[in-house]
Short mmCIF file of C-alpha atoms and ligand atoms in Angstrom, two decimals:
data_model
loop_
_atom_site.label_atom_id
_atom_site.label_comp_id
_atom_site.label_asym_id
_atom_site.label_seq_id
_atom_site.Cartn_x
_atom_site.Cartn_y
_atom_site.Cartn_z
CA UNK A 25 19.27 -13.61 16.33
CA UNK A 26 16.67 -15.85 14.73
CA UNK A 27 14.46 -14.30 12.08
CA UNK A 28 10.82 -13.85 13.01
CA UNK A 29 9.53 -13.25 9.52
CA UNK A 30 7.36 -16.05 8.13
CA UNK A 31 8.78 -17.39 4.90
CA UNK A 32 6.86 -16.88 1.67
CA UNK A 33 7.30 -19.04 -1.41
CA UNK A 34 5.52 -17.91 -4.57
CA UNK A 35 5.33 -19.72 -7.89
CA UNK A 36 5.36 -17.49 -10.96
CA UNK A 37 3.94 -19.69 -13.70
CA UNK A 38 4.53 -16.96 -16.33
CA UNK A 39 2.92 -17.62 -19.74
CA UNK A 40 2.62 -21.36 -19.15
CA UNK A 41 -0.28 -23.76 -18.63
CA UNK A 42 -3.71 -23.96 -20.23
CA UNK A 43 -6.62 -23.89 -17.82
CA UNK A 44 -6.67 -27.70 -17.67
CA UNK A 45 -2.91 -27.94 -17.08
CA UNK A 46 -3.03 -25.22 -14.45
CA UNK A 47 -5.89 -26.99 -12.68
CA UNK A 48 -3.97 -30.22 -12.61
CA UNK A 49 -0.84 -28.52 -11.22
CA UNK A 50 -2.93 -26.78 -8.57
CA UNK A 51 -4.61 -30.08 -7.59
CA UNK A 52 -1.20 -31.75 -7.25
CA UNK A 53 0.16 -28.89 -5.15
CA UNK A 54 -2.92 -28.91 -2.94
CA UNK A 55 -2.39 -32.60 -2.15
CA UNK A 56 1.23 -31.96 -1.20
CA UNK A 57 1.04 -28.53 0.41
CA UNK A 58 -2.58 -27.62 1.06
CA UNK A 59 -2.29 -28.10 4.84
CA UNK A 60 0.96 -26.15 5.20
CA UNK A 61 0.77 -23.34 7.74
CA UNK A 62 4.49 -22.91 8.38
CA UNK A 63 5.17 -21.11 5.11
CA UNK A 64 2.98 -18.72 3.09
CA UNK A 65 2.50 -20.35 -0.32
CA UNK A 66 1.30 -18.30 -3.29
CA UNK A 67 0.41 -19.61 -6.74
CA UNK A 68 0.54 -17.10 -9.61
CA UNK A 69 -0.93 -18.67 -12.74
CA UNK A 70 -1.62 -16.71 -15.92
CA UNK A 71 -4.77 -14.55 -15.87
CA UNK A 72 -6.72 -17.12 -17.89
CA UNK A 73 -6.24 -19.78 -15.22
CA UNK A 74 -6.83 -17.62 -12.13
CA UNK A 75 -10.47 -18.58 -11.85
CA UNK A 76 -9.86 -22.33 -12.14
CA UNK A 77 -6.95 -22.30 -9.68
CA UNK A 78 -8.93 -20.09 -7.30
CA UNK A 79 -11.73 -22.64 -7.17
CA UNK A 80 -9.28 -25.46 -6.46
CA UNK A 81 -7.32 -23.80 -3.66
CA UNK A 82 -10.16 -21.98 -1.92
CA UNK A 83 -10.48 -24.67 0.76
CA UNK A 84 -6.77 -24.92 1.60
CA UNK A 85 -4.06 -22.62 2.92
CA UNK A 86 -2.40 -21.74 -0.38
CA UNK A 87 -3.07 -18.25 -1.71
CA UNK A 88 -3.65 -16.92 -5.20
CA UNK A 89 -1.61 -14.25 -6.93
CA UNK A 90 -1.59 -12.56 -10.34
CA UNK A 91 1.48 -11.69 -12.41
CA UNK A 92 0.61 -8.04 -13.13
CA UNK A 93 -2.29 -5.56 -13.06
CA UNK A 94 -3.15 -2.06 -14.23
CA UNK A 95 -3.27 0.88 -11.82
CA UNK A 96 -6.64 2.19 -12.99
CA UNK A 97 -9.73 0.54 -11.56
CA UNK A 98 -11.65 0.37 -14.85
CA UNK A 99 -11.98 1.99 -18.25
CA UNK A 100 -10.73 1.99 -21.82
CA UNK A 101 -7.45 0.08 -21.34
CA UNK A 102 -7.65 -2.73 -23.85
CA UNK A 103 -6.01 -5.91 -22.69
CA UNK A 104 -5.52 -4.79 -19.10
CA UNK A 105 -6.75 -6.26 -15.81
CA UNK A 106 -7.66 -4.23 -12.71
CA UNK A 107 -7.17 -4.82 -9.01
CA UNK A 108 -10.92 -5.23 -8.57
CA UNK A 109 -10.99 -7.98 -11.19
CA UNK A 110 -8.24 -9.78 -9.28
CA UNK A 111 -10.04 -9.40 -5.96
CA UNK A 112 -13.17 -10.73 -7.64
CA UNK A 113 -11.27 -13.98 -8.26
CA UNK A 114 -10.02 -14.04 -4.65
CA UNK A 115 -6.46 -13.06 -5.43
CA UNK A 116 -4.47 -11.94 -2.39
CA UNK A 117 -1.17 -11.11 -4.09
CA UNK A 118 0.07 -9.54 -7.30
CA UNK A 119 3.60 -9.61 -8.74
CA UNK A 120 4.61 -6.12 -9.90
CA UNK A 121 7.66 -4.89 -11.81
CA UNK A 122 8.95 -8.32 -12.79
CA UNK A 123 12.13 -7.90 -14.83
CA UNK A 124 10.44 -9.49 -17.86
CA UNK A 125 7.78 -6.78 -17.74
CA UNK A 126 10.46 -4.13 -17.28
CA UNK A 127 12.56 -5.50 -20.18
CA UNK A 128 9.88 -6.46 -22.73
CA UNK A 129 6.80 -4.39 -21.90
CA UNK A 130 8.08 -0.97 -20.94
CA UNK A 131 7.42 -1.24 -17.21
CA UNK A 132 9.16 1.57 -15.33
CA UNK A 133 9.63 2.42 -11.67
CA UNK A 134 6.92 5.04 -12.12
CA UNK A 135 4.33 2.60 -13.47
CA UNK A 136 5.30 0.05 -10.83
CA UNK A 137 4.78 2.72 -8.17
CA UNK A 138 1.25 3.49 -9.43
CA UNK A 139 0.44 -0.22 -9.49
CA UNK A 140 1.81 -0.80 -5.98
CA UNK A 141 -0.40 1.97 -4.61
CA UNK A 142 -3.46 0.69 -6.48
CA UNK A 143 -2.82 -2.86 -5.27
CA UNK A 144 -2.53 -1.79 -1.64
CA UNK A 145 -5.69 0.31 -1.96
CA UNK A 146 -7.47 -2.86 -3.11
CA UNK A 147 -5.96 -4.88 -0.23
CA UNK A 148 -3.81 -6.92 -2.58
CA UNK A 149 -0.28 -7.64 -1.36
CA UNK A 150 2.20 -6.51 -4.02
CA UNK A 151 5.32 -8.59 -4.60
CA UNK A 152 7.60 -5.86 -5.94
CA UNK A 153 10.50 -7.14 -8.04
CA UNK A 154 13.90 -5.47 -8.31
CA UNK A 155 17.26 -6.65 -9.56
CA UNK A 156 20.25 -5.83 -11.71
CA UNK A 157 21.35 -7.14 -15.10
CA UNK A 158 24.64 -8.95 -15.61
CA UNK A 159 26.13 -5.87 -17.24
CA UNK A 160 25.14 -3.75 -14.25
CA UNK A 161 26.60 -6.27 -11.79
CA UNK A 162 29.84 -6.49 -13.73
CA UNK A 163 30.17 -2.72 -13.90
CA UNK A 164 29.72 -2.47 -10.13
CA UNK A 165 26.38 -0.65 -10.21
CA UNK A 166 24.19 -3.28 -8.52
CA UNK A 167 23.53 -1.16 -5.44
CA UNK A 168 22.83 2.00 -7.44
CA UNK A 169 20.37 0.15 -9.69
CA UNK A 170 18.60 -1.54 -6.78
CA UNK A 171 18.48 1.74 -4.83
CA UNK A 172 16.86 3.48 -7.82
CA UNK A 173 14.29 0.69 -8.23
CA UNK A 174 13.44 0.45 -4.53
CA UNK A 175 13.24 4.19 -3.89
CA UNK A 176 11.18 4.97 -6.96
CA UNK A 177 8.96 1.89 -7.13
CA UNK A 178 8.07 2.38 -3.46
CA UNK A 179 7.93 6.19 -3.37
CA UNK A 180 5.26 7.76 -1.18
CA UNK A 181 4.07 4.60 0.55
CA UNK A 182 4.69 5.80 4.11
CA UNK A 183 3.41 3.18 6.56
CA UNK A 184 1.97 1.14 3.69
CA UNK A 185 5.54 -0.01 3.14
CA UNK A 186 4.70 -2.66 5.75
CA UNK A 187 2.09 -4.14 3.38
CA UNK A 188 4.43 -5.24 0.61
CA UNK A 189 6.76 -8.11 -0.19
CA UNK A 190 9.97 -7.38 -2.10
CA UNK A 191 11.53 -9.88 -4.50
CA UNK A 192 15.22 -9.49 -5.25
CA UNK A 193 15.71 -11.10 -8.63
CA UNK A 194 19.08 -10.62 -10.29
CA UNK A 195 18.12 -10.58 -13.96
CA UNK A 196 21.16 -12.65 -14.90
CA UNK A 197 19.89 -15.49 -12.70
CA UNK A 198 16.31 -15.64 -14.00
CA UNK A 199 15.65 -18.68 -16.15
CA UNK A 200 19.37 -19.05 -16.87
CA UNK A 201 20.29 -21.79 -14.40
CA UNK A 202 22.76 -19.33 -12.85
CA UNK A 203 21.99 -18.59 -9.22
CA UNK A 204 23.39 -15.88 -7.02
CA UNK A 205 25.49 -17.50 -4.30
CA UNK A 206 23.85 -17.33 -0.88
CA UNK A 207 26.39 -14.67 0.13
CA UNK A 208 25.83 -12.59 -3.02
CA UNK A 209 22.08 -12.73 -2.46
CA UNK A 210 22.33 -12.00 1.27
CA UNK A 211 24.46 -8.92 0.59
CA UNK A 212 21.81 -7.41 -1.68
CA UNK A 213 18.96 -8.46 0.63
CA UNK A 214 20.66 -6.74 3.57
CA UNK A 215 21.17 -3.66 1.37
CA UNK A 216 17.47 -3.67 0.42
CA UNK A 217 16.48 -3.91 4.08
CA UNK A 218 18.74 -0.96 4.82
CA UNK A 219 17.00 1.01 2.05
CA UNK A 220 13.59 0.05 3.44
CA UNK A 221 14.73 1.32 6.85
CA UNK A 222 15.83 4.61 5.30
CA UNK A 223 12.40 4.97 3.71
CA UNK A 224 10.09 3.69 6.43
CA UNK A 225 12.13 3.21 9.60
CA UNK A 226 13.70 0.07 10.98
CA UNK A 227 10.56 -1.35 12.62
CA UNK A 228 8.80 -1.55 9.26
CA UNK A 229 11.93 -2.70 7.44
CA UNK A 230 12.46 -5.53 9.91
CA UNK A 231 9.00 -6.88 9.15
CA UNK A 232 9.07 -6.73 5.35
CA UNK A 233 9.74 -10.06 3.70
CA UNK A 234 12.34 -10.09 0.93
CA UNK A 235 12.21 -13.07 -1.41
CA UNK A 236 15.06 -14.24 -3.58
CA UNK A 237 14.28 -15.17 -7.20
CA UNK A 238 16.53 -16.51 -9.92
CA UNK A 239 16.86 -20.22 -10.66
CA UNK A 240 15.93 -21.24 -7.12
CA UNK A 241 15.46 -25.00 -7.07
CA UNK A 242 15.42 -27.88 -4.57
CA UNK A 243 19.22 -28.21 -4.79
CA UNK A 244 19.97 -24.63 -3.73
CA UNK A 245 16.86 -23.51 -1.83
CA UNK A 246 17.92 -24.47 1.70
CA UNK A 247 21.26 -22.66 1.62
CA UNK A 248 19.66 -19.50 0.24
CA UNK A 249 16.72 -19.60 2.65
CA UNK A 250 18.87 -19.96 5.74
CA UNK A 251 20.44 -16.55 5.17
CA UNK A 252 19.44 -13.84 7.61
CA UNK A 253 17.64 -11.53 5.18
CA UNK A 254 16.25 -14.09 2.69
CA UNK A 255 12.63 -14.62 3.65
CA UNK A 256 11.40 -16.78 0.82
CA UNK A 257 11.55 -17.35 -2.89
CA UNK A 258 9.88 -16.26 -6.09
CA UNK A 259 10.12 -19.34 -8.23
CA UNK A 260 9.78 -19.55 -12.02
CA UNK A 261 10.78 -22.77 -13.77
CA UNK A 262 10.80 -24.95 -10.66
CA UNK A 263 7.24 -23.85 -9.83
CA UNK A 264 5.84 -25.67 -12.85
CA UNK A 265 6.35 -29.09 -11.31
CA UNK A 266 4.66 -30.35 -8.14
CA UNK A 267 7.69 -32.17 -6.78
CA UNK A 268 10.24 -29.40 -7.27
CA UNK A 269 7.96 -26.65 -5.93
CA UNK A 270 6.98 -28.80 -2.94
CA UNK A 271 10.63 -29.49 -2.16
CA UNK A 272 11.42 -25.79 -2.19
CA UNK A 273 8.53 -25.11 0.18
CA UNK A 274 9.77 -27.89 2.47
CA UNK A 275 13.24 -26.31 2.46
CA UNK A 276 11.60 -23.15 3.77
CA UNK A 277 9.96 -24.88 6.77
C1 PEP B 321 11.16 -15.49 -12.02
O1 PEP B 321 10.88 -15.28 -13.17
O2 PEP B 321 10.60 -14.81 -11.15
C2 PEP B 321 12.14 -16.52 -11.72
C3 PEP B 321 12.77 -16.45 -10.57
O3 PEP B 321 12.37 -17.48 -12.67
P1 PEP B 321 13.34 -18.75 -12.55
O4 PEP B 321 13.08 -19.38 -11.20
O5 PEP B 321 12.93 -19.66 -13.67
O6 PEP B 321 14.73 -18.26 -12.67
#
């Protein structure tokens, strides 16, 4: 049966691009992709460039996303950014629980869960990242790790589960040039959808989009995206270049 879920391709620019560089990338992407309605396209620049990119893409179909946020709405949290601040810049999405935040900045399933709830309350769409390390894959614990991340990062959402996007990002494939094979990725995506069905029922699970992330590029995008449970991509390195990001989006059409 053909999938009915609209594909979603998001570019995670990470800690790259000054405001001027980000503006120029956004202008280039707008020329190539600004009219695209077949695929949801999300640009996630660093916080410092959100405002500039927002102003550039506000008259096209691409959407803006942030790379993280705090769960509190305001207060004495030096260095943090709230959901309201993101909405103020017309963000629609926010990446939460990226493996780099989990590995380097102490992000846990519990903090991700608070952020997911705060994002939904602010009508931001959270892109919730999960995925195993190489060691975990090799020791056969991929499903246990992903189950723990999904169940605890998404605890207590009830019907709000329908309002999220999940990104399956095997840590060993992020920024390494290694990519999960389409079958390896599909297996975990199907497992995640099964978990979502256990949590929220199959109607909700069938509607939730699950992106793949981990060295997705023009050369491998089409074969990943044609898999039954792969509904898009979260793109790091290949999102920093107009041509490669545009080619990935075209592979999703
Ligand atoms: C990411 O960090 O979300 C990612 C998928 O990076 P890359 O595409 O560079 O592997």
